[in-house]
């Protein structure tokens, strides 16, 4: 921590009048515990009734009143200025629709109205200025030490819920027909490697367009009509219209690429809850989506969410109404996603999640749109030909669009595990990495362009010179990118005393990378060890190693993908049977792999059993989110009945048929929070945790049952349970320290990388644990140790 941050931290803690609170904050990370009690429903007074000034406070329309740009009236523009300010028609033709949540408490807002309800604070006091900050003079606040310490602070107590904060008057006009029925599913990409195609076509990584490269008519705009205004047929009664303006910023880049940024503003961001405690509220909220065009054709789309910006989607992959992409704004947080449902991030078991749904549909192109073009080289924002008098000063404001994080002395504030109840408001659109080379916002960490919403994804190195593009897949429609770095000493890992997890300020959907060099080490180490232990059969044609058949489920999931890669690389495994409800994506195809389409995992007809005969390794890595299922009974079918059905079939029909001396090992992926005590009261994720524990119990009983039987199956079946904590990517990313204390016994502090977990699962499935004491249940700590041993063996050789 820098000296400035250390000093600010000390100042913040010192604001509390309670010695006990200050001590708890310094030594335990629990700051403002008494304040939190005051926030609970039974301690909090109802909000006072307030009279909103409403339209009377708006005075002039500050999106039109633009005194600092009067010289740029349409008649005064040069031909070059006019060309540089034009918005291509195709940008509007492919503008995203936005579904808002039907229970949204804080609707889209007008930044101009927001300014009229705030006052600029510099450091810790209100600025005494004569002019009310408006859109056309906002950058004047940069005169105060660059503007970074200026915060646009609410005039009202935000816990009184002032109407301007909620912006109910900006709810989009409903359509006169069921617009949700018009949504079409994405078709997905037909190419195996869309990132490779993007490189070849020249739009994957592009820099700013230099002035020397400009031509009178760039290829992207040749023949493309440029609207001089929005259609005259639009009215405030049109379905999808909202008085709140979306802000469009179009940027021309190299290789005839244009990035169209759509910014959406809300006056308040409602944070989400973890075990009943809300974190992350802040005044002011800028979210955005971006569509990348190449030669005027939409190629990819990015949506922002919680500063996690390392993945995007091909245009073909996302849902559409007509040819326009459809995106979803989460309830309260307004994080942007490409599907409806529960969107979990950072923590397992949906402990922390967003909610998206098909509520009111917002069409940002209707009437209230404010559009601009931006010159990256000159750092110049131009009001577009659609609204030539629109102000630009607001764009250059370097400060925050909301209150500074409240002091610890403020009764509204608390901080647990480094997370604030009320955090500082965000910077504006200029600071959203508009000059990004890749589609993703956080392109320094690399960028994954996903070709489907569920099945496959690709993670690409940030190094432009690298062609190391590796396969990767989804754990489910809404699983978030989990990139967590453990910061622990080797002896701490060995004995599992403290496994500190560091969570990134980026985490999105279903795609983590197999990109770490250690991943290759795991595979190579298994190759070496497997070759050493595989029996050799002498034939007239030379030496041939006896092959092993493996069965794998959940192959298109995050964990299953890692397991599949290691199974493919293991020479002892010559056949991999994948049980799947659908065909595997091309990225998962391999000569060793054979896919059996199997819809019902609770039963196995003879035609399927024939394919499973002689399997010695069975790995169950399938899993779902309970919230994705229609009922608890459906979830039990997938989470409990299905894995136990396969385990029993293997134990009773596959294992007994093996040659003498061989056995089948069944590996089941549970979780660190799975609860075997079915009567124990649980605070959170009750059903999910009990289901995991129930499967563990039943597998243990199955082992005992099979061993007790006389006959050919005795001693030929073993089940193993792996209980990982946070399963992270195979790469290390910076993040903030996270430690959650749940109850008095469970401290959620551990994590395991996917390459380590997959290595352990393959090790147990192909070799068992006889050399390690016959251990059948493997907790996170033990797996980290074993996974690193595999990596170290390769490193040593």
PDB file of C-alpha atoms in Angstrom, residues 289-512:
ATOM      1  CA  UNK A 289     -21.615  -2.151 -23.982  1.00  0.00           C
ATOM      2  CA  UNK A 290     -19.428  -2.022 -27.053  1.00  0.00           C
ATOM      3  CA  UNK A 291     -19.960  -3.370 -30.554  1.00  0.00           C
ATOM      4  CA  UNK A 292     -16.875  -3.791 -32.744  1.00  0.00           C
ATOM      5  CA  UNK A 293     -17.419  -3.327 -36.488  1.00  0.00           C
ATOM      6  CA  UNK A 294     -15.052  -4.346 -39.267  1.00  0.00           C
ATOM      7  CA  UNK A 295     -15.818  -3.011 -42.760  1.00  0.00           C
ATOM      8  CA  UNK A 296     -19.202  -2.004 -41.351  1.00  0.00           C
ATOM      9  CA  UNK A 297     -20.039  -5.554 -40.216  1.00  0.00           C
ATOM     10  CA  UNK A 298     -20.639  -6.285 -36.488  1.00  0.00           C
ATOM     11  CA  UNK A 299     -18.100  -8.806 -35.242  1.00  0.00           C
ATOM     12  CA  UNK A 300     -18.143  -8.874 -31.444  1.00  0.00           C
ATOM     13  CA  UNK A 301     -19.879  -7.339 -28.441  1.00  0.00           C
ATOM     14  CA  UNK A 302     -18.627  -6.551 -24.947  1.00  0.00           C
ATOM     15  CA  UNK A 303     -20.720  -5.841 -21.838  1.00  0.00           C
ATOM     16  CA  UNK A 304     -19.351  -4.281 -18.638  1.00  0.00           C
ATOM     17  CA  UNK A 305     -19.928  -5.800 -15.209  1.00  0.00           C
ATOM     18  CA  UNK A 306     -18.270  -5.066 -11.896  1.00  0.00           C
ATOM     19  CA  UNK A 307     -14.986  -4.050 -13.544  1.00  0.00           C
ATOM     20  CA  UNK A 308     -14.555  -7.647 -14.768  1.00  0.00           C
ATOM     21  CA  UNK A 309     -13.673  -7.186 -18.383  1.00  0.00           C
ATOM     22  CA  UNK A 310     -11.761 -10.086 -19.904  1.00  0.00           C
ATOM     23  CA  UNK A 311     -14.409 -11.723 -22.076  1.00  0.00           C
ATOM     24  CA  UNK A 312     -16.643 -10.790 -24.959  1.00  0.00           C
ATOM     25  CA  UNK A 313     -18.966 -12.551 -27.400  1.00  0.00           C
ATOM     26  CA  UNK A 314     -19.123 -12.942 -31.128  1.00  0.00           C
ATOM     27  CA  UNK A 315     -22.022 -11.079 -32.700  1.00  0.00           C
ATOM     28  CA  UNK A 316     -23.466 -14.386 -33.912  1.00  0.00           C
ATOM     29  CA  UNK A 317     -23.490 -15.815 -30.376  1.00  0.00           C
ATOM     30  CA  UNK A 318     -25.771 -13.314 -28.628  1.00  0.00           C
ATOM     31  CA  UNK A 319     -29.569 -13.081 -28.609  1.00  0.00           C
ATOM     32  CA  UNK A 320     -31.190 -10.671 -31.032  1.00  0.00           C
ATOM     33  CA  UNK A 321     -34.386  -8.886 -31.887  1.00  0.00           C
ATOM     34  CA  UNK A 322     -34.221  -8.671 -35.641  1.00  0.00           C
ATOM     35  CA  UNK A 323     -30.537  -8.075 -36.262  1.00  0.00           C
ATOM     36  CA  UNK A 324     -29.953  -5.977 -33.142  1.00  0.00           C
ATOM     37  CA  UNK A 325     -28.206  -7.649 -30.198  1.00  0.00           C
ATOM     38  CA  UNK A 326     -30.009  -8.037 -26.873  1.00  0.00           C
ATOM     39  CA  UNK A 327     -28.321  -7.392 -23.522  1.00  0.00           C
ATOM     40  CA  UNK A 328     -29.541  -7.359 -19.929  1.00  0.00           C
ATOM     41  CA  UNK A 329     -29.005  -4.868 -17.095  1.00  0.00           C
ATOM     42  CA  UNK A 330     -28.869  -6.493 -13.664  1.00  0.00           C
ATOM     43  CA  UNK A 331     -31.262  -5.452 -10.925  1.00  0.00           C
ATOM     44  CA  UNK A 332     -29.788  -2.686  -8.777  1.00  0.00           C
ATOM     45  CA  UNK A 333     -26.157  -3.016  -9.895  1.00  0.00           C
ATOM     46  CA  UNK A 334     -26.952  -2.514 -13.623  1.00  0.00           C
ATOM     47  CA  UNK A 335     -24.065  -4.812 -14.565  1.00  0.00           C
ATOM     48  CA  UNK A 336     -24.502  -5.832 -18.197  1.00  0.00           C
ATOM     49  CA  UNK A 337     -24.931  -9.461 -19.291  1.00  0.00           C
ATOM     50  CA  UNK A 338     -25.978 -11.296 -22.442  1.00  0.00           C
ATOM     51  CA  UNK A 339     -28.469 -13.705 -20.865  1.00  0.00           C
ATOM     52  CA  UNK A 340     -31.324 -13.608 -18.360  1.00  0.00           C
ATOM     53  CA  UNK A 341     -31.066 -15.383 -15.014  1.00  0.00           C
ATOM     54  CA  UNK A 342     -28.870 -15.500 -11.936  1.00  0.00           C
ATOM     55  CA  UNK A 343     -25.345 -14.259 -12.638  1.00  0.00           C
ATOM     56  CA  UNK A 344     -22.994 -15.407  -9.883  1.00  0.00           C
ATOM     57  CA  UNK A 345     -19.536 -13.896  -9.486  1.00  0.00           C
ATOM     58  CA  UNK A 346     -16.565 -13.953  -7.110  1.00  0.00           C
ATOM     59  CA  UNK A 347     -18.004 -16.480  -4.642  1.00  0.00           C
ATOM     60  CA  UNK A 348     -19.348 -20.062  -4.995  1.00  0.00           C
ATOM     61  CA  UNK A 349     -22.873 -21.365  -4.369  1.00  0.00           C
ATOM     62  CA  UNK A 350     -24.426 -18.132  -5.669  1.00  0.00           C
ATOM     63  CA  UNK A 351     -23.400 -16.369  -2.466  1.00  0.00           C
ATOM     64  CA  UNK A 352     -22.828 -13.222  -4.503  1.00  0.00           C
ATOM     65  CA  UNK A 353     -24.866 -12.748  -7.639  1.00  0.00           C
ATOM     66  CA  UNK A 354     -26.726 -10.414  -9.966  1.00  0.00           C
ATOM     67  CA  UNK A 355     -30.234 -10.945 -11.298  1.00  0.00           C
ATOM     68  CA  UNK A 356     -31.235 -10.273 -14.901  1.00  0.00           C
ATOM     69  CA  UNK A 357     -34.677 -10.736 -16.456  1.00  0.00           C
ATOM     70  CA  UNK A 358     -36.844  -9.664 -19.380  1.00  0.00           C
ATOM     71  CA  UNK A 359     -38.574  -6.675 -17.832  1.00  0.00           C
ATOM     72  CA  UNK A 360     -39.090  -3.342 -19.637  1.00  0.00           C
ATOM     73  CA  UNK A 361     -37.156  -3.190 -22.909  1.00  0.00           C
ATOM     74  CA  UNK A 362     -35.120  -0.032 -23.491  1.00  0.00           C
ATOM     75  CA  UNK A 363     -34.359   1.069 -27.029  1.00  0.00           C
ATOM     76  CA  UNK A 364     -31.571   3.650 -26.569  1.00  0.00           C
ATOM     77  CA  UNK A 365     -31.858   4.940 -30.152  1.00  0.00           C
ATOM     78  CA  UNK A 366     -35.282   6.564 -29.687  1.00  0.00           C
ATOM     79  CA  UNK A 367     -35.213  10.377 -29.472  1.00  0.00           C
ATOM     80  CA  UNK A 368     -33.161  10.848 -26.304  1.00  0.00           C
ATOM     81  CA  UNK A 369     -29.935   9.366 -27.706  1.00  0.00           C
ATOM     82  CA  UNK A 370     -26.836  11.592 -27.435  1.00  0.00           C
ATOM     83  CA  UNK A 371     -24.105  10.617 -29.851  1.00  0.00           C
ATOM     84  CA  UNK A 372     -20.476  11.583 -30.346  1.00  0.00           C
ATOM     85  CA  UNK A 373     -17.323  10.606 -32.164  1.00  0.00           C
ATOM     86  CA  UNK A 374     -13.974  10.467 -30.416  1.00  0.00           C
ATOM     87  CA  UNK A 375     -10.507  10.975 -31.897  1.00  0.00           C
ATOM     88  CA  UNK A 376      -8.094   8.887 -29.825  1.00  0.00           C
ATOM     89  CA  UNK A 377      -4.962  10.502 -31.230  1.00  0.00           C
ATOM     90  CA  UNK A 378      -6.100  14.076 -30.620  1.00  0.00           C
ATOM     91  CA  UNK A 379      -8.169  13.117 -27.531  1.00  0.00           C
ATOM     92  CA  UNK A 380     -11.030  15.135 -28.986  1.00  0.00           C
ATOM     93  CA  UNK A 381     -14.731  14.441 -28.488  1.00  0.00           C
ATOM     94  CA  UNK A 382     -17.054  15.768 -31.201  1.00  0.00           C
ATOM     95  CA  UNK A 383     -20.809  16.088 -30.983  1.00  0.00           C
ATOM     96  CA  UNK A 384     -22.166  14.023 -33.864  1.00  0.00           C
ATOM     97  CA  UNK A 385     -24.211  15.161 -36.821  1.00  0.00           C
ATOM     98  CA  UNK A 386     -27.294  13.811 -35.022  1.00  0.00           C
ATOM     99  CA  UNK A 387     -26.966  16.354 -32.185  1.00  0.00           C
ATOM    100  CA  UNK A 388     -24.342  18.929 -33.225  1.00  0.00           C
ATOM    101  CA  UNK A 389     -25.013  21.243 -30.262  1.00  0.00           C
ATOM    102  CA  UNK A 390     -24.557  18.584 -27.589  1.00  0.00           C
ATOM    103  CA  UNK A 391     -22.056  19.566 -24.860  1.00  0.00           C
ATOM    104  CA  UNK A 392     -18.661  17.909 -24.574  1.00  0.00           C
ATOM    105  CA  UNK A 393     -17.178  19.422 -21.417  1.00  0.00           C
ATOM    106  CA  UNK A 394     -18.717  16.729 -19.167  1.00  0.00           C
ATOM    107  CA  UNK A 395     -16.726  14.041 -20.975  1.00  0.00           C
ATOM    108  CA  UNK A 396     -13.362  15.441 -19.844  1.00  0.00           C
ATOM    109  CA  UNK A 397     -14.270  15.648 -16.140  1.00  0.00           C
ATOM    110  CA  UNK A 398     -11.655  13.563 -14.266  1.00  0.00           C
ATOM    111  CA  UNK A 399     -13.481  13.288 -10.964  1.00  0.00           C
ATOM    112  CA  UNK A 400     -16.145  10.968  -9.616  1.00  0.00           C
ATOM    113  CA  UNK A 401     -19.831  11.007 -10.523  1.00  0.00           C
ATOM    114  CA  UNK A 402     -20.928  10.235  -6.969  1.00  0.00           C
ATOM    115  CA  UNK A 403     -20.174  10.610  -3.286  1.00  0.00           C
ATOM    116  CA  UNK A 404     -16.796   9.734  -1.877  1.00  0.00           C
ATOM    117  CA  UNK A 405     -16.871   6.586   0.289  1.00  0.00           C
ATOM    118  CA  UNK A 406     -18.342   7.718   3.597  1.00  0.00           C
ATOM    119  CA  UNK A 407     -16.103   7.954   6.653  1.00  0.00           C
ATOM    120  CA  UNK A 408     -16.262   5.306   9.329  1.00  0.00           C
ATOM    121  CA  UNK A 409     -17.882   7.885  11.593  1.00  0.00           C
ATOM    122  CA  UNK A 410     -20.875   8.050   9.234  1.00  0.00           C
ATOM    123  CA  UNK A 411     -23.685   5.849  10.542  1.00  0.00           C
ATOM    124  CA  UNK A 412     -24.410   4.668   6.998  1.00  0.00           C
ATOM    125  CA  UNK A 413     -20.944   3.154   6.551  1.00  0.00           C
ATOM    126  CA  UNK A 414     -19.330  -0.150   7.432  1.00  0.00           C
ATOM    127  CA  UNK A 415     -16.571  -2.281   5.910  1.00  0.00           C
ATOM    128  CA  UNK A 416     -16.066  -6.027   6.298  1.00  0.00           C
ATOM    129  CA  UNK A 417     -13.265  -8.022   4.653  1.00  0.00           C
ATOM    130  CA  UNK A 418     -12.209  -4.909   2.736  1.00  0.00           C
ATOM    131  CA  UNK A 419     -15.640  -4.391   1.160  1.00  0.00           C
ATOM    132  CA  UNK A 420     -17.469  -1.101   1.795  1.00  0.00           C
ATOM    133  CA  UNK A 421     -21.178  -0.655   2.305  1.00  0.00           C
ATOM    134  CA  UNK A 422     -20.877   2.654   0.450  1.00  0.00           C
ATOM    135  CA  UNK A 423     -17.971   2.988  -1.959  1.00  0.00           C
ATOM    136  CA  UNK A 424     -16.856   5.959  -4.038  1.00  0.00           C
ATOM    137  CA  UNK A 425     -18.747   6.817  -7.214  1.00  0.00           C
ATOM    138  CA  UNK A 426     -17.232   5.956 -10.634  1.00  0.00           C
ATOM    139  CA  UNK A 427     -15.302   7.910 -13.225  1.00  0.00           C
ATOM    140  CA  UNK A 428     -17.017   8.823 -16.478  1.00  0.00           C
ATOM    141  CA  UNK A 429     -16.936   7.227 -19.954  1.00  0.00           C
ATOM    142  CA  UNK A 430     -13.561   8.710 -20.930  1.00  0.00           C
ATOM    143  CA  UNK A 431     -11.921   6.404 -18.411  1.00  0.00           C
ATOM    144  CA  UNK A 432     -13.396   3.109 -19.648  1.00  0.00           C
ATOM    145  CA  UNK A 433     -10.368   2.228 -21.792  1.00  0.00           C
ATOM    146  CA  UNK A 434     -11.818   3.602 -25.020  1.00  0.00           C
ATOM    147  CA  UNK A 435      -8.478   3.040 -26.741  1.00  0.00           C
ATOM    148  CA  UNK A 436      -8.482  -0.688 -26.002  1.00  0.00           C
ATOM    149  CA  UNK A 437      -6.866  -2.819 -28.672  1.00  0.00           C
ATOM    150  CA  UNK A 438      -9.055  -5.820 -27.904  1.00  0.00           C
ATOM    151  CA  UNK A 439     -12.810  -5.953 -27.489  1.00  0.00           C
ATOM    152  CA  UNK A 440     -12.558  -6.440 -23.720  1.00  0.00           C
ATOM    153  CA  UNK A 441     -12.274  -3.494 -21.341  1.00  0.00           C
ATOM    154  CA  UNK A 442      -9.514  -4.996 -19.209  1.00  0.00           C
ATOM    155  CA  UNK A 443      -7.419  -6.045 -22.183  1.00  0.00           C
ATOM    156  CA  UNK A 444      -4.153  -6.065 -20.251  1.00  0.00           C
ATOM    157  CA  UNK A 445      -5.267  -9.413 -18.814  1.00  0.00           C
ATOM    158  CA  UNK A 446      -6.020 -10.844 -22.243  1.00  0.00           C
ATOM    159  CA  UNK A 447      -9.368 -11.177 -23.975  1.00  0.00           C
ATOM    160  CA  UNK A 448     -11.630 -14.138 -24.602  1.00  0.00           C
ATOM    161  CA  UNK A 449     -14.114 -13.905 -27.466  1.00  0.00           C
ATOM    162  CA  UNK A 450     -16.749 -16.555 -26.890  1.00  0.00           C
ATOM    163  CA  UNK A 451     -18.358 -18.207 -29.860  1.00  0.00           C
ATOM    164  CA  UNK A 452     -21.431 -19.451 -27.960  1.00  0.00           C
ATOM    165  CA  UNK A 453     -23.245 -18.474 -24.767  1.00  0.00           C
ATOM    166  CA  UNK A 454     -22.833 -21.925 -23.218  1.00  0.00           C
ATOM    167  CA  UNK A 455     -20.416 -24.311 -24.785  1.00  0.00           C
ATOM    168  CA  UNK A 456     -17.049 -23.017 -25.845  1.00  0.00           C
ATOM    169  CA  UNK A 457     -14.721 -20.147 -25.310  1.00  0.00           C
ATOM    170  CA  UNK A 458     -11.187 -19.181 -26.082  1.00  0.00           C
ATOM    171  CA  UNK A 459      -8.731 -17.268 -23.967  1.00  0.00           C
ATOM    172  CA  UNK A 460      -6.067 -15.347 -25.806  1.00  0.00           C
ATOM    173  CA  UNK A 461      -2.792 -14.072 -24.493  1.00  0.00           C
ATOM    174  CA  UNK A 462      -2.404 -10.318 -24.250  1.00  0.00           C
ATOM    175  CA  UNK A 463       0.859 -10.641 -26.149  1.00  0.00           C
ATOM    176  CA  UNK A 464       0.067  -9.623 -29.712  1.00  0.00           C
ATOM    177  CA  UNK A 465       2.973 -11.675 -31.011  1.00  0.00           C
ATOM    178  CA  UNK A 466       1.763 -14.848 -29.349  1.00  0.00           C
ATOM    179  CA  UNK A 467      -0.324 -17.329 -31.275  1.00  0.00           C
ATOM    180  CA  UNK A 468      -0.861 -19.456 -28.201  1.00  0.00           C
ATOM    181  CA  UNK A 469      -4.637 -19.725 -28.344  1.00  0.00           C
ATOM    182  CA  UNK A 470      -5.929 -22.475 -26.116  1.00  0.00           C
ATOM    183  CA  UNK A 471      -9.292 -24.136 -25.812  1.00  0.00           C
ATOM    184  CA  UNK A 472     -11.588 -23.495 -22.907  1.00  0.00           C
ATOM    185  CA  UNK A 473     -15.242 -24.043 -22.078  1.00  0.00           C
ATOM    186  CA  UNK A 474     -18.158 -23.003 -19.963  1.00  0.00           C
ATOM    187  CA  UNK A 475     -19.231 -24.296 -16.583  1.00  0.00           C
ATOM    188  CA  UNK A 476     -22.749 -23.035 -17.265  1.00  0.00           C
ATOM    189  CA  UNK A 477     -24.607 -20.215 -18.902  1.00  0.00           C
ATOM    190  CA  UNK A 478     -23.799 -17.690 -16.196  1.00  0.00           C
ATOM    191  CA  UNK A 479     -20.671 -18.896 -14.441  1.00  0.00           C
ATOM    192  CA  UNK A 480     -18.275 -16.031 -13.845  1.00  0.00           C
ATOM    193  CA  UNK A 481     -14.630 -15.855 -14.760  1.00  0.00           C
ATOM    194  CA  UNK A 482     -12.926 -16.678 -11.499  1.00  0.00           C
ATOM    195  CA  UNK A 483      -9.331 -15.483 -11.535  1.00  0.00           C
ATOM    196  CA  UNK A 484      -8.008 -15.775  -7.982  1.00  0.00           C
ATOM    197  CA  UNK A 485      -4.371 -15.643  -6.884  1.00  0.00           C
ATOM    198  CA  UNK A 486      -3.336 -17.431  -3.716  1.00  0.00           C
ATOM    199  CA  UNK A 487      -0.801 -15.451  -1.730  1.00  0.00           C
ATOM    200  CA  UNK A 488       0.565 -18.092   0.655  1.00  0.00           C
ATOM    201  CA  UNK A 489       3.956 -19.352   1.773  1.00  0.00           C
ATOM    202  CA  UNK A 490       4.782 -22.895   0.739  1.00  0.00           C
ATOM    203  CA  UNK A 491       4.668 -24.216   4.292  1.00  0.00           C
ATOM    204  CA  UNK A 492       1.274 -22.594   4.790  1.00  0.00           C
ATOM    205  CA  UNK A 493      -0.038 -24.390   1.722  1.00  0.00           C
ATOM    206  CA  UNK A 494       1.427 -27.688   2.894  1.00  0.00           C
ATOM    207  CA  UNK A 495      -0.277 -27.591   6.264  1.00  0.00           C
ATOM    208  CA  UNK A 496      -3.306 -25.576   5.175  1.00  0.00           C
ATOM    209  CA  UNK A 497      -2.955 -23.028   7.956  1.00  0.00           C
ATOM    210  CA  UNK A 498      -3.728 -19.993   5.798  1.00  0.00           C
ATOM    211  CA  UNK A 499      -4.610 -20.059   2.129  1.00  0.00           C
ATOM    212  CA  UNK A 500      -5.293 -16.418   1.399  1.00  0.00           C
ATOM    213  CA  UNK A 501      -7.376 -15.877  -1.707  1.00  0.00           C
ATOM    214  CA  UNK A 502      -7.046 -12.746  -3.742  1.00  0.00           C
ATOM    215  CA  UNK A 503     -10.072 -11.987  -5.848  1.00  0.00           C
ATOM    216  CA  UNK A 504      -9.889  -9.791  -8.910  1.00  0.00           C
ATOM    217  CA  UNK A 505     -11.859  -6.727  -9.630  1.00  0.00           C
ATOM    218  CA  UNK A 506     -12.857  -8.590 -12.747  1.00  0.00           C
ATOM    219  CA  UNK A 507     -14.767 -11.860 -12.767  1.00  0.00           C
ATOM    220  CA  UNK A 508     -17.582 -12.556 -15.729  1.00  0.00           C
ATOM    221  CA  UNK A 509     -18.976 -15.491 -17.209  1.00  0.00           C
ATOM    222  CA  UNK A 510     -18.113 -18.970 -18.247  1.00  0.00           C
ATOM    223  CA  UNK A 511     -14.614 -18.994 -19.414  1.00  0.00           C
ATOM    224  CA  UNK A 512     -11.274 -19.415 -17.747  1.00  0.00           C
TER     225      UNK A 512
END
